[in-house]
Amino acid sequence: MVDRYVVIGNPIEHSQSPYIHSEFARLTGQCLTYERLLAPLDGFESTVRAFIALGGCGANVTLPFKLEGYRVATRLTERAQSAGAVNTLQFFDEEIVGDNTDGMGLVTDIERNLGLSLRGRRVLLLGAGGAARGAILPILSVRPAFLFVANRTPERAINLIEHFKPLGESYGVALSGGGWDAVPNGFDFVINATSASLHGEVPLLNEAVFEKSALAYDMMYGSQPTVFMRQLERNGIRVVDGLGMLVEQAAETFAFWRGVRPDTATILAALRIRLSVK
Ligand code: NAP
């Protein structure tokens, strides 16, 4: 029987994951199928269990089910535990293992694809939702000098900082957080993990937040640059979207499931073209 994988979400038609994983399978000579699976908003767990009963091997979990993915898992990887959310499930006889590869996808995109090192640099993370939380452990693990988490609702950023402070200390990274007006100046990397771009909005930051050579990274992606990217590009800041993160988190998931890490460069280039012609 061919190994079966799915991506579970609601909605799910937009997902590029079947294309990415089918290409990974082709490139690595793995025999598997990967399809979209729409779960009812109140039926995530029953959808997972039905897929397991059909012999499913694993699943990606996307919006709005990443927290439910965390709850349904019987065992969690350290990065899933730290993220408090799951984007990858693997099914064994009695076990459902949950992983979170989003943050590692972000760091790999910045460090490997863009060739920039976060080590010893000042990093500003915008947002305090699931994507921001999932990015913190992978960012700390490459040891920036300073990580500031800023959020529209300042308390959520402050709570995240309280939660991650011991981990920051163990990596020797200074951590702080607050609202937009508490953000200090002079960051080398500004990572937008808010969903503001979805609503055509931009976090309210003053220009001095960005070093001249700063990279502004929006986790969102699409056929056009996001409003965050457009605004900063006008101010001469280098900008990047989250398509590379999408492909790298998928490669990390593929490695978790199949034990082989696919090359991502050709798929990222092909995906960029696919998006631009849509
Ligand atoms: P989430 O849990 O719903 O969190 C949303 C965050 O955005 C919160 O911090 C929220 O602030 C903030 N926010 C929402 N609207 C805003 C606005 N108009 N102005 C300023 N802040 C605003 O969402 P998520 O799962 O973390 O996802 C965040 C983004 O990351 C999405 O755009 C998603 O597509 C992207 N993402 C990309 C990848 C990838 O592979 N490229 C992977 C995962 C996520 P409050 O706390 O004040 O509400």
mmCIF file of C-alpha atoms in Angstrom, residues 160-258:
data_model
loop_
_atom_site.group_PDB
_atom_site.id
_atom_site.type_symbol
_atom_site.label_atom_id
_atom_site.label_comp_id
_atom_site.label_asym_id
_atom_site.label_seq_id
_atom_site.Cartn_x
_atom_site.Cartn_y
_atom_site.Cartn_z
ATOM 1 C CA LEU A 160 5.469 35.368 25.812
ATOM 2 C CA ILE A 161 8.653 36.977 27.114
ATOM 3 C CA GLU A 162 7.920 35.783 30.664
ATOM 4 C CA HIS A 163 7.370 32.281 29.320
ATOM 5 C CA PHE A 164 10.568 32.182 27.226
ATOM 6 C CA LYS A 165 12.894 34.079 29.594
ATOM 7 C CA PRO A 166 14.480 30.941 31.147
ATOM 8 C CA LEU A 167 15.111 29.527 27.665
ATOM 9 C CA GLY A 168 16.622 32.861 26.570
ATOM 10 C CA GLU A 169 18.954 32.738 29.575
ATOM 11 C CA SER A 170 20.005 29.176 28.749
ATOM 12 C CA TYR A 171 20.995 30.341 25.237
ATOM 13 C CA GLY A 172 22.568 33.560 26.559
ATOM 14 C CA VAL A 173 20.077 35.739 24.623
ATOM 15 C CA ALA A 174 18.596 38.920 26.127
ATOM 16 C CA LEU A 175 14.799 38.984 25.727
ATOM 17 C CA SER A 176 12.311 41.800 26.062
ATOM 18 C CA GLY A 177 8.861 42.718 24.767
ATOM 19 C CA GLY A 178 5.916 45.113 24.711
ATOM 20 C CA GLY A 179 3.717 47.191 22.423
ATOM 21 C CA TRP A 180 4.764 49.074 19.266
ATOM 22 C CA ASP A 181 5.749 52.182 21.246
ATOM 23 C CA ALA A 182 8.118 50.171 23.481
ATOM 24 C CA VAL A 183 10.253 48.936 20.564
ATOM 25 C CA PRO A 184 13.864 50.185 20.821
ATOM 26 C CA ASN A 185 15.874 51.304 17.770
ATOM 27 C CA GLY A 186 18.475 49.596 15.646
ATOM 28 C CA PHE A 187 17.367 46.080 14.601
ATOM 29 C CA ASP A 188 19.191 43.975 12.002
ATOM 30 C CA PHE A 189 16.190 41.691 11.389
ATOM 31 C CA VAL A 190 12.506 42.610 11.654
ATOM 32 C CA ILE A 191 10.246 39.584 11.261
ATOM 33 C CA ASN A 192 6.543 40.194 10.750
ATOM 34 C CA ALA A 193 4.646 37.291 12.302
ATOM 35 C CA THR A 194 1.393 39.250 12.565
ATOM 36 C CA SER A 195 -1.509 38.698 10.212
ATOM 37 C CA ALA A 196 -1.764 42.490 9.677
ATOM 38 C CA SER A 197 -0.785 42.148 5.993
ATOM 39 C CA LEU A 198 -3.870 39.963 5.480
ATOM 40 C CA HIS A 199 -5.982 43.001 6.379
ATOM 41 C CA GLY A 200 -3.831 45.428 4.360
ATOM 42 C CA GLU A 201 -2.381 46.896 7.560
ATOM 43 C CA VAL A 202 1.156 47.522 8.804
ATOM 44 C CA PRO A 203 2.429 47.465 12.416
ATOM 45 C CA LEU A 204 3.128 51.027 13.563
ATOM 46 C CA LEU A 205 6.907 51.219 13.858
ATOM 47 C CA ASN A 206 9.156 54.215 13.715
ATOM 48 C CA GLU A 207 11.868 54.268 11.041
ATOM 49 C CA ALA A 208 14.765 54.192 13.509
ATOM 50 C CA VAL A 209 13.741 50.656 14.460
ATOM 51 C CA PHE A 210 15.450 49.496 11.252
ATOM 52 C CA GLU A 211 19.230 49.515 10.854
ATOM 53 C CA LYS A 212 20.237 50.730 7.353
ATOM 54 C CA SER A 213 21.226 47.189 6.361
ATOM 55 C CA ALA A 214 18.196 45.577 8.056
ATOM 56 C CA LEU A 215 16.201 42.746 6.551
ATOM 57 C CA ALA A 216 12.418 43.004 6.888
ATOM 58 C CA TYR A 217 10.802 39.569 6.593
ATOM 59 C CA ASP A 218 7.038 39.116 6.239
ATOM 60 C CA MET A 219 5.886 35.557 6.997
ATOM 61 C CA MET A 220 2.951 36.152 4.674
ATOM 62 C CA TYR A 221 3.342 35.523 0.936
ATOM 63 C CA GLY A 222 1.277 35.827 -2.201
ATOM 64 C CA SER A 223 1.436 36.722 -5.875
ATOM 65 C CA GLN A 224 2.294 40.335 -4.943
ATOM 66 C CA PRO A 225 4.541 41.858 -2.239
ATOM 67 C CA THR A 226 2.601 42.486 0.980
ATOM 68 C CA VAL A 227 1.708 45.983 2.146
ATOM 69 C CA PHE A 228 4.397 45.649 4.875
ATOM 70 C CA MET A 229 7.009 44.871 2.211
ATOM 71 C CA ARG A 230 5.859 47.657 -0.114
ATOM 72 C CA GLN A 231 5.976 50.294 2.606
ATOM 73 C CA LEU A 232 9.467 49.341 3.808
ATOM 74 C CA GLU A 233 10.869 48.929 0.308
ATOM 75 C CA ARG A 234 9.862 52.539 -0.382
ATOM 76 C CA ASN A 235 12.061 53.477 2.602
ATOM 77 C CA GLY A 236 15.036 51.593 1.138
ATOM 78 C CA ILE A 237 14.815 48.540 3.420
ATOM 79 C CA ARG A 238 15.529 45.072 1.998
ATOM 80 C CA VAL A 239 12.326 42.997 2.125
ATOM 81 C CA VAL A 240 11.465 39.302 1.750
ATOM 82 C CA ASP A 241 8.192 37.354 1.945
ATOM 83 C CA GLY A 242 7.458 34.021 3.652
ATOM 84 C CA LEU A 243 7.384 31.734 0.603
ATOM 85 C CA GLY A 244 10.845 30.367 1.440
ATOM 86 C CA MET A 245 9.635 29.689 4.984
ATOM 87 C CA LEU A 246 6.688 27.727 3.577
ATOM 88 C CA VAL A 247 8.963 25.529 1.470
ATOM 89 C CA GLU A 248 11.539 25.063 4.243
ATOM 90 C CA GLN A 249 8.955 24.090 6.866
ATOM 91 C CA ALA A 250 7.648 21.550 4.358
ATOM 92 C CA ALA A 251 11.169 20.167 3.814
ATOM 93 C CA GLU A 252 11.610 19.864 7.578
ATOM 94 C CA THR A 253 8.285 18.015 7.822
ATOM 95 C CA PHE A 254 9.242 15.731 4.921
ATOM 96 C CA ALA A 255 12.515 14.901 6.716
ATOM 97 C CA PHE A 256 10.582 14.213 9.944
ATOM 98 C CA TRP A 257 8.268 11.787 8.138
ATOM 99 C CA ARG A 258 10.615 10.166 5.625
#
